[in-house]
Tab-separated table of C-alpha atoms in Angstrom:
chain	number	residue	atom	x	y	z
A	2	MET	CA	30.368	-34.480	-20.134
A	3	SER	CA	29.486	-35.269	-23.818
A	4	ARG	CA	28.095	-32.557	-26.178
A	5	ILE	CA	25.107	-34.767	-26.115
A	6	ALA	CA	24.498	-34.743	-22.751
A	7	ILE	CA	24.908	-31.194	-22.193
A	8	ALA	CA	22.156	-30.429	-24.780
A	9	SER	CA	19.903	-32.784	-23.422
A	10	ILE	CA	20.226	-31.354	-19.944
A	11	ALA	CA	20.177	-27.527	-21.850
A	12	ALA	CA	16.646	-28.652	-23.489
A	13	LEU	CA	15.319	-30.207	-20.162
A	14	LEU	CA	16.136	-27.014	-18.214
A	15	LEU	CA	14.578	-25.034	-21.510
A	16	ALA	CA	11.425	-27.236	-21.142
A	17	GLY	CA	10.958	-26.841	-17.606
A	18	HIS	CA	11.502	-23.043	-17.936
A	19	ALA	CA	8.664	-23.101	-20.732
A	20	ARG	CA	6.354	-24.860	-18.246
A	21	ALA	CA	7.145	-22.644	-15.494
A	22	ALA	CA	6.376	-19.391	-17.621
A	23	GLU	CA	3.855	-20.339	-20.813
A	24	PRO	CA	2.367	-17.754	-22.554
A	25	ILE	CA	-0.774	-15.669	-21.078
A	26	THR	CA	-3.346	-16.161	-23.589
A	27	LEU	CA	-6.093	-13.028	-23.701
A	28	ARG	CA	-9.309	-12.968	-25.286
A	29	ASP	CA	-8.864	-8.743	-25.147
A	30	MET	CA	-6.806	-5.720	-23.269
A	31	GLY	CA	-7.345	-2.332	-23.001
A	32	SER	CA	-7.762	0.674	-20.852
A	33	PHE	CA	-10.305	3.614	-19.833
A	34	HIS	CA	-10.498	6.958	-17.602
A	35	VAL	CA	-13.341	6.826	-15.450
A	36	GLY	CA	-14.997	9.616	-12.981
A	37	GLY	CA	-13.927	12.722	-12.569
A	38	ARG	CA	-15.368	15.937	-12.987
A	39	LEU	CA	-15.510	19.377	-14.380
A	40	VAL	CA	-13.957	22.743	-12.218
A	41	GLU	CA	-13.810	26.166	-13.445
A	42	ILE	CA	-10.829	28.016	-12.923
A	43	SER	CA	-10.850	32.124	-13.003
A	44	GLY	CA	-9.025	35.113	-11.874
A	45	LYS	CA	-5.440	33.824	-12.818
A	46	PRO	CA	-3.223	35.829	-15.338
A	47	VAL	CA	-2.451	35.203	-19.000
A	48	LYS	CA	1.060	33.600	-19.207
A	49	GLU	CA	3.088	33.506	-22.374
A	50	VAL	CA	5.067	30.130	-22.400
A	51	VAL	CA	7.792	28.327	-24.752
A	52	PHE	CA	7.230	25.033	-24.819
A	53	THR	CA	9.925	23.836	-26.725
A	54	PRO	CA	13.442	25.546	-26.645
A	55	GLY	CA	14.085	27.570	-29.236
A	56	GLY	CA	10.382	27.795	-30.464
A	57	VAL	CA	7.885	30.491	-30.849
A	58	PRO	CA	6.083	31.777	-27.402
A	59	ALA	CA	2.630	30.723	-27.014
A	60	LYS	CA	-0.145	32.608	-24.488
A	61	VAL	CA	-1.636	30.408	-22.462
A	62	ASP	CA	-4.616	31.299	-20.669
A	63	PRO	CA	-4.901	29.178	-17.223
A	64	ASN	CA	-8.254	30.659	-16.989
A	65	GLY	CA	-11.429	28.156	-18.073
A	66	THR	CA	-12.811	24.501	-17.561
A	67	TYR	CA	-10.439	21.384	-16.320
A	68	GLN	CA	-11.197	17.832	-16.273
A	69	VAL	CA	-10.027	16.513	-12.993
A	70	GLU	CA	-10.195	13.785	-10.560
A	71	GLN	CA	-10.453	10.877	-13.254
A	72	MET	CA	-8.979	7.826	-12.391
A	73	TYR	CA	-6.907	5.083	-15.106
A	74	VAL	CA	-8.168	1.592	-15.288
A	75	GLN	CA	-5.972	-1.022	-17.536
A	76	TYR	CA	-7.922	-4.375	-18.234
A	77	PHE	CA	-6.683	-7.827	-18.988
A	78	LEU	CA	-9.460	-10.436	-19.986
A	79	PRO	CA	-8.004	-14.294	-19.992
A	80	ALA	CA	-9.141	-16.231	-23.100
A	81	ASN	CA	-9.811	-19.068	-20.433
A	82	GLU	CA	-11.767	-16.985	-17.737
A	83	LYS	CA	-12.274	-18.793	-14.396
A	84	GLY	CA	-12.814	-16.209	-12.182
A	85	ALA	CA	-16.789	-15.859	-11.487
A	86	TYR	CA	-16.205	-12.156	-11.564
A	87	PRO	CA	-13.530	-9.463	-12.652
A	88	LEU	CA	-10.763	-8.886	-10.032
A	89	LEU	CA	-10.063	-5.072	-8.954
A	90	MET	CA	-6.762	-3.886	-7.800
A	91	TRP	CA	-6.154	-1.084	-6.195
A	92	HIS	CA	-3.046	0.227	-4.555
A	93	GLY	CA	-1.458	2.235	-1.586
A	94	GLY	CA	-0.800	5.647	-1.074
A	95	GLY	CA	2.057	7.068	-2.978
A	96	LEU	CA	1.885	4.106	-5.120
A	97	THR	CA	0.013	3.302	-8.912
A	98	GLY	CA	-1.107	-0.020	-10.434
A	99	VAL	CA	2.396	-0.462	-10.776
A	100	THR	CA	2.459	-2.133	-7.183
A	101	TYR	CA	0.625	-5.574	-8.856
A	102	GLU	CA	3.094	-5.798	-11.864
A	103	THR	CA	6.796	-7.101	-12.207
A	104	THR	CA	8.131	-6.842	-8.634
A	105	PRO	CA	11.278	-4.371	-8.392
A	106	ASP	CA	13.325	-7.334	-8.555
A	107	GLY	CA	12.279	-8.690	-11.791
A	108	ARG	CA	9.895	-11.579	-10.745
A	109	GLU	CA	6.025	-12.344	-11.610
A	110	GLY	CA	3.908	-10.035	-9.808
A	111	TRP	CA	-0.054	-10.559	-8.929
A	112	LEU	CA	-1.296	-9.141	-11.968
A	113	ASN	CA	0.210	-12.237	-13.888
A	114	TYR	CA	-0.216	-14.692	-11.481
A	115	PHE	CA	-4.072	-14.098	-11.064
A	116	LEU	CA	-4.327	-13.797	-15.182
A	117	ARG	CA	-2.784	-17.239	-14.807
A	118	LYS	CA	-5.452	-18.030	-12.870
A	119	GLY	CA	-8.477	-16.911	-14.930
A	120	TRP	CA	-8.797	-14.043	-13.302
A	121	ALA	CA	-10.156	-10.673	-15.314
A	122	VAL	CA	-7.828	-8.130	-14.136
A	123	TYR	CA	-8.684	-4.413	-13.743
A	124	ASN	CA	-5.517	-2.561	-12.487
A	125	SER	CA	-5.938	0.677	-11.736
A	126	ASP	CA	-3.628	4.521	-10.946
A	127	ALA	CA	-5.893	6.041	-8.874
A	128	VAL	CA	-6.724	9.917	-8.879
A	129	GLU	CA	-4.009	12.342	-8.413
A	130	ARG	CA	-1.184	9.004	-9.735
A	131	GLY	CA	0.459	7.995	-12.798
A	132	ARG	CA	-1.404	8.118	-15.508
A	133	ALA	CA	-4.927	9.161	-13.747
A	134	GLY	CA	-3.363	12.633	-14.065
A	135	TRP	CA	-2.751	16.035	-11.936
A	136	ALA	CA	-4.941	18.502	-11.219
A	137	GLN	CA	-3.659	22.236	-9.917
A	138	TYR	CA	-2.915	22.861	-5.999
A	139	PRO	CA	-4.341	24.285	-4.361
A	140	ASP	CA	-7.505	25.704	-6.482
A	141	ILE	CA	-8.275	21.951	-6.833
A	142	PHE	CA	-6.160	19.370	-5.075
A	143	LYS	CA	-6.201	21.112	-1.475
A	144	GLY	CA	-2.738	21.560	0.430
A	145	GLU	CA	0.214	20.071	-0.925
A	146	PRO	CA	1.646	16.891	-2.239
A	147	VAL	CA	3.691	14.419	-0.023
A	148	PHE	CA	6.801	13.070	-1.352
A	149	LEU	CA	9.068	10.357	0.178
A	150	THR	CA	12.351	10.447	0.568
A	151	THR	CA	14.357	7.019	-0.446
A	152	ALA	CA	14.976	6.250	2.894
A	153	ASN	CA	11.219	6.450	3.821
A	154	PRO	CA	9.723	3.472	2.504
A	155	PHE	CA	12.537	1.288	3.614
A	156	GLU	CA	12.153	2.353	7.289
A	157	ARG	CA	8.351	2.611	7.085
A	158	PHE	CA	7.033	-0.254	5.257
A	159	ARG	CA	9.067	-2.863	7.589
A	160	ILE	CA	11.778	-3.403	5.416
A	161	GLY	CA	14.353	-2.192	7.001
A	162	ASP	CA	14.853	-2.640	11.140
A	163	GLY	CA	13.449	0.916	12.281
A	164	PRO	CA	15.003	4.012	12.111
A	165	ASN	CA	18.252	4.860	10.635
A	166	SER	CA	18.186	1.407	8.986
A	167	TYR	CA	18.438	2.591	5.408
A	168	ASP	CA	21.712	3.882	4.277
A	169	PRO	CA	22.634	4.665	0.677
A	170	ASP	CA	25.048	1.892	0.135
A	171	PRO	CA	23.165	-1.026	-0.153
A	172	ALA	CA	25.959	-3.108	2.198
A	173	LYS	CA	25.017	-1.126	4.774
A	174	ARG	CA	21.043	-1.175	4.823
A	175	LYS	CA	19.768	-3.154	7.952
A	176	LEU	CA	16.797	-5.618	6.729
A	177	LEU	CA	14.505	-6.659	9.157
A	178	PRO	CA	15.646	-10.218	10.204
A	179	GLY	CA	14.626	-13.002	7.806
A	180	SER	CA	13.009	-10.682	5.631
A	181	GLN	CA	11.157	-11.461	2.499
A	182	PHE	CA	11.452	-7.807	0.529
A	183	PRO	CA	13.897	-8.092	-2.457
A	184	VAL	CA	16.323	-5.834	-1.300
A	185	GLU	CA	18.445	-6.220	-4.277
A	186	GLY	CA	15.369	-4.276	-6.034
A	187	TYR	CA	15.080	-1.664	-3.615
A	188	ASP	CA	16.294	1.020	-5.856
A	189	ASN	CA	13.915	-0.053	-8.301
A	190	PHE	CA	11.355	-0.065	-5.865
A	191	VAL	CA	11.693	4.026	-5.311
A	192	LYS	CA	11.488	4.548	-8.934
A	193	GLN	CA	7.555	3.854	-8.262
A	194	ASN	CA	6.985	6.492	-5.885
A	195	VAL	CA	4.847	9.153	-7.012
A	196	PRO	CA	3.555	12.016	-5.307
A	197	ARG	CA	0.378	11.842	-3.107
A	198	TRP	CA	-2.345	14.523	-1.504
A	199	THR	CA	-3.987	13.654	2.080
A	200	THR	CA	-6.829	15.969	0.589
A	201	THR	CA	-8.142	13.684	-1.988
A	202	ASP	CA	-9.970	10.722	-0.820
A	203	ASP	CA	-13.533	11.529	-1.349
A	204	ALA	CA	-12.527	11.913	-5.071
A	205	ALA	CA	-10.749	8.753	-5.060
A	206	ILE	CA	-14.183	7.018	-3.672
A	207	ALA	CA	-15.995	8.749	-5.942
A	208	ALA	CA	-13.723	7.428	-9.079
A	209	TYR	CA	-13.720	3.779	-7.486
A	210	ILE	CA	-17.253	3.768	-7.325
A	211	ALA	CA	-17.382	4.896	-11.239
A	212	GLU	CA	-15.186	2.063	-11.807
A	213	ILE	CA	-17.466	-0.633	-10.435
A	214	ASP	CA	-20.422	1.046	-11.741
A	215	ARG	CA	-18.713	0.624	-15.229
A	216	VAL	CA	-17.266	-2.760	-14.833
A	217	GLY	CA	-20.206	-4.379	-12.733
A	218	PRO	CA	-20.093	-7.082	-9.991
A	219	SER	CA	-16.531	-7.407	-9.079
A	220	VAL	CA	-14.058	-8.860	-6.448
A	221	ILE	CA	-12.000	-6.174	-4.931
A	222	LEU	CA	-8.058	-6.440	-3.850
A	223	PHE	CA	-6.773	-3.344	-2.353
A	224	HIS	CA	-3.270	-2.138	-0.502
A	225	SER	CA	-2.706	0.184	2.480
A	226	GLN	CA	-4.409	3.643	2.097
A	227	ALA	CA	-7.000	1.790	-0.248
A	228	GLY	CA	-8.296	0.155	2.942
A	229	SER	CA	-10.864	2.848	3.326
A	230	PHE	CA	-11.301	2.970	-0.091
A	231	GLY	CA	-12.179	-0.783	-0.479
A	232	PHE	CA	-14.599	-0.880	2.470
A	233	LYS	CA	-16.170	2.248	1.713
A	234	VAL	CA	-16.819	1.769	-1.718
A	235	ALA	CA	-18.316	-1.612	-0.739
A	236	GLN	CA	-20.986	-0.156	1.764
A	237	ALA	CA	-21.782	2.307	-0.982
A	238	ARG	CA	-22.227	-0.524	-3.512
A	239	PRO	CA	-22.958	-3.953	-1.665
A	240	ASP	CA	-24.669	-5.124	-4.351
A	241	LYS	CA	-22.051	-4.936	-6.724
A	242	VAL	CA	-18.999	-6.324	-4.281
A	243	LYS	CA	-18.588	-9.872	-4.349
A	244	ALA	CA	-15.836	-10.235	-1.950
A	245	LEU	CA	-13.249	-8.294	-0.373
A	246	ILE	CA	-9.300	-8.423	-0.103
A	247	ALA	CA	-8.222	-6.217	1.823
A	248	ILE	CA	-3.819	-6.534	2.147
A	249	GLU	CA	-2.501	-4.446	5.261
A	250	PRO	CA	-5.363	-1.860	4.983
A	251	ALA	CA	-4.228	1.404	6.605
A	252	GLY	CA	-7.675	2.509	7.168
A	253	ILE	CA	-11.086	1.019	7.420
A	254	GLY	CA	-14.475	1.853	6.313
A	255	ASP	CA	-17.286	3.265	8.289
A	256	PRO	CA	-17.880	1.705	11.577
A	257	ALA	CA	-21.435	2.845	11.950
A	258	LYS	CA	-22.581	1.150	8.697
A	259	ALA	CA	-20.362	-2.289	9.138
A	260	ASP	CA	-23.708	-3.961	8.781
A	261	VAL	CA	-23.550	-3.255	5.090
A	262	LEU	CA	-21.055	-5.517	4.821
A	263	LYS	CA	-21.860	-8.342	6.553
A	264	ASN	CA	-23.024	-10.291	3.252
A	265	ILE	CA	-19.873	-9.915	1.767
A	266	PRO	CA	-16.749	-12.466	2.543
A	267	THR	CA	-13.377	-10.389	3.440
A	268	LEU	CA	-10.513	-11.773	4.014
A	269	ILE	CA	-7.627	-9.416	5.615
A	270	ILE	CA	-4.157	-10.191	5.366
A	271	TYR	CA	-1.209	-8.652	7.665
A	272	GLY	CA	2.594	-9.381	7.445
A	273	ASP	CA	5.307	-9.593	9.436
A	274	TYR	CA	7.343	-7.676	12.351
A	275	ILE	CA	3.836	-5.893	13.288
A	276	GLU	CA	4.635	-6.045	16.843
A	277	ARG	CA	8.287	-3.970	16.202
A	278	ASP	CA	7.103	-1.204	14.348
A	279	SER	CA	5.828	2.213	15.997
A	280	ARG	CA	2.423	2.630	13.990
A	281	TRP	CA	1.820	-0.768	12.934
A	282	PRO	CA	0.078	-2.453	16.257
A	283	LYS	CA	-2.417	0.481	16.208
A	284	ILE	CA	-3.287	0.536	12.714
A	285	ARG	CA	-3.753	-3.493	12.587
A	286	ALA	CA	-6.131	-2.902	16.054
A	287	ASN	CA	-8.170	-0.529	13.791
A	288	GLY	CA	-8.725	-3.279	11.189
A	289	ILE	CA	-9.652	-6.030	13.869
A	290	ALA	CA	-12.215	-3.887	15.751
A	291	PHE	CA	-13.802	-3.038	12.168
A	292	ALA	CA	-13.624	-6.490	11.359
A	293	ASP	CA	-15.245	-7.825	14.500
A	294	ALA	CA	-17.686	-5.007	13.863
A	295	ILE	CA	-18.684	-6.815	10.596
A	296	LYS	CA	-18.891	-10.302	12.220
A	297	ALA	CA	-21.054	-8.885	15.361
A	298	ALA	CA	-23.270	-7.752	12.234
A	299	GLY	CA	-23.327	-11.176	10.882
A	300	GLY	CA	-20.388	-10.714	8.668
A	301	ARG	CA	-18.157	-12.898	7.384
A	302	VAL	CA	-14.561	-11.656	8.299
A	303	ASP	CA	-10.988	-13.906	7.997
A	304	VAL	CA	-7.943	-12.514	9.215
A	305	VAL	CA	-4.758	-14.100	8.056
A	306	ASP	CA	-1.820	-12.861	10.188
A	307	LEU	CA	0.617	-14.688	7.761
A	308	PRO	CA	3.466	-15.443	10.286
A	309	GLN	CA	0.828	-17.493	12.023
A	310	ALA	CA	-0.328	-19.252	8.967
A	311	GLY	CA	3.549	-20.082	8.575
A	312	ILE	CA	4.384	-17.607	6.147
A	313	LYS	CA	7.258	-15.479	7.506
A	314	GLY	CA	9.275	-12.140	6.754
A	315	ASN	CA	6.675	-10.111	5.164
A	316	SER	CA	6.804	-6.666	4.483
A	317	HIS	CA	4.164	-3.906	4.249
A	318	MET	CA	4.804	-4.575	0.740
A	319	VAL	CA	3.344	-8.304	0.536
A	320	MET	CA	2.600	-8.788	-3.083
A	321	MET	CA	6.624	-7.722	-3.810
A	322	ASP	CA	8.266	-9.938	-1.200
A	323	LYS	CA	10.099	-13.377	-2.394
A	324	ASN	CA	7.311	-15.412	-1.223
A	325	ASN	CA	4.683	-13.188	-2.936
A	326	LEU	CA	3.398	-15.964	-5.236
A	327	GLU	CA	2.759	-18.141	-2.100
A	328	VAL	CA	0.697	-15.114	-0.755
A	329	ALA	CA	-1.285	-15.003	-3.686
A	330	GLY	CA	-1.713	-18.940	-3.765
A	331	LEU	CA	-3.049	-18.314	-0.257
A	332	ILE	CA	-5.585	-15.615	-1.572
A	333	GLN	CA	-6.575	-18.173	-4.440
A	334	LYS	CA	-7.453	-20.911	-2.329
A	335	TRP	CA	-9.641	-18.679	-0.259
A	336	LEU	CA	-11.618	-17.580	-3.051
A	337	GLU	CA	-12.195	-20.963	-4.738
A	338	ALA	CA	-13.614	-21.763	-0.956
A	339	LYS	CA	-15.838	-19.048	-1.029
A	340	GLY	CA	-17.091	-20.183	-4.761
A	341	LEU	CA	-16.051	-17.330	-6.860
A	342	THR	CA	-14.627	-19.217	-9.379
A	343	LYS	CA	-16.015	-21.422	-12.097
């Protein structure tokens, strides 16, 4: 093959890549902390701390006022905004806003996808996660944090084929058949895991309410543990929530207040292999029962089981799976159908 032909092919490949990954143009980006409260701690002994090896000791008095339970939010505002409202992204338990960023194997995540579609995206680290910060326990955060082993998400998030499917040797890990999770990026995925508490839900809900109060009317996209947060915040601020997108919600709102959500379009998405899991059939049944309660009150809820929609192999981490952009496209079409784009 001639050098000219090779150069032509290379040029075409580069042009194709450029079209597939056109620059994202923003009119603004930034971040803020929101929510939280002041807490007074007393009765603790004064400590002498050496902050730097070889440094001069300093006295640290732990008694006093602390700022706690705030949440971190990073926002990206596209130059050509096409979403009728901002899109708030809320992550699941033991995770942070990284959930929606670049996938563990280096592909484009949902944050970039929805930015390219013209949505103003607000991505957060919830209370006690990542850049939101931590607080003392048990003085402020009651109980102890929960930490996950490297095997736990593999076996619990419907990536591996049940208990004992994880192995330190990647070649010996047993995936569910047809799994779309990028197993080659699994070791990167567990680097995202952070400790979580089971006693900070009220603080998280308060911070999320503070976020929507600051941002204004919004669409909320939420995952897993944030299921209860998304629904309960919508029940607290129904006038400010324009749509709910629940990705495998592990929790629900208050069933006694299901009627409060009747005017909010709601989409609930479930992935694959649910019937093979020990916990997810019950978790899904709870979500369906809550959806039925909303519909009984006159609400609009669309439930999509991805395999029934012809999208197969999805783990609990739908937004990271190899077909993540196909699922994002389904969400985008739903938003368009609900009149939520300009």
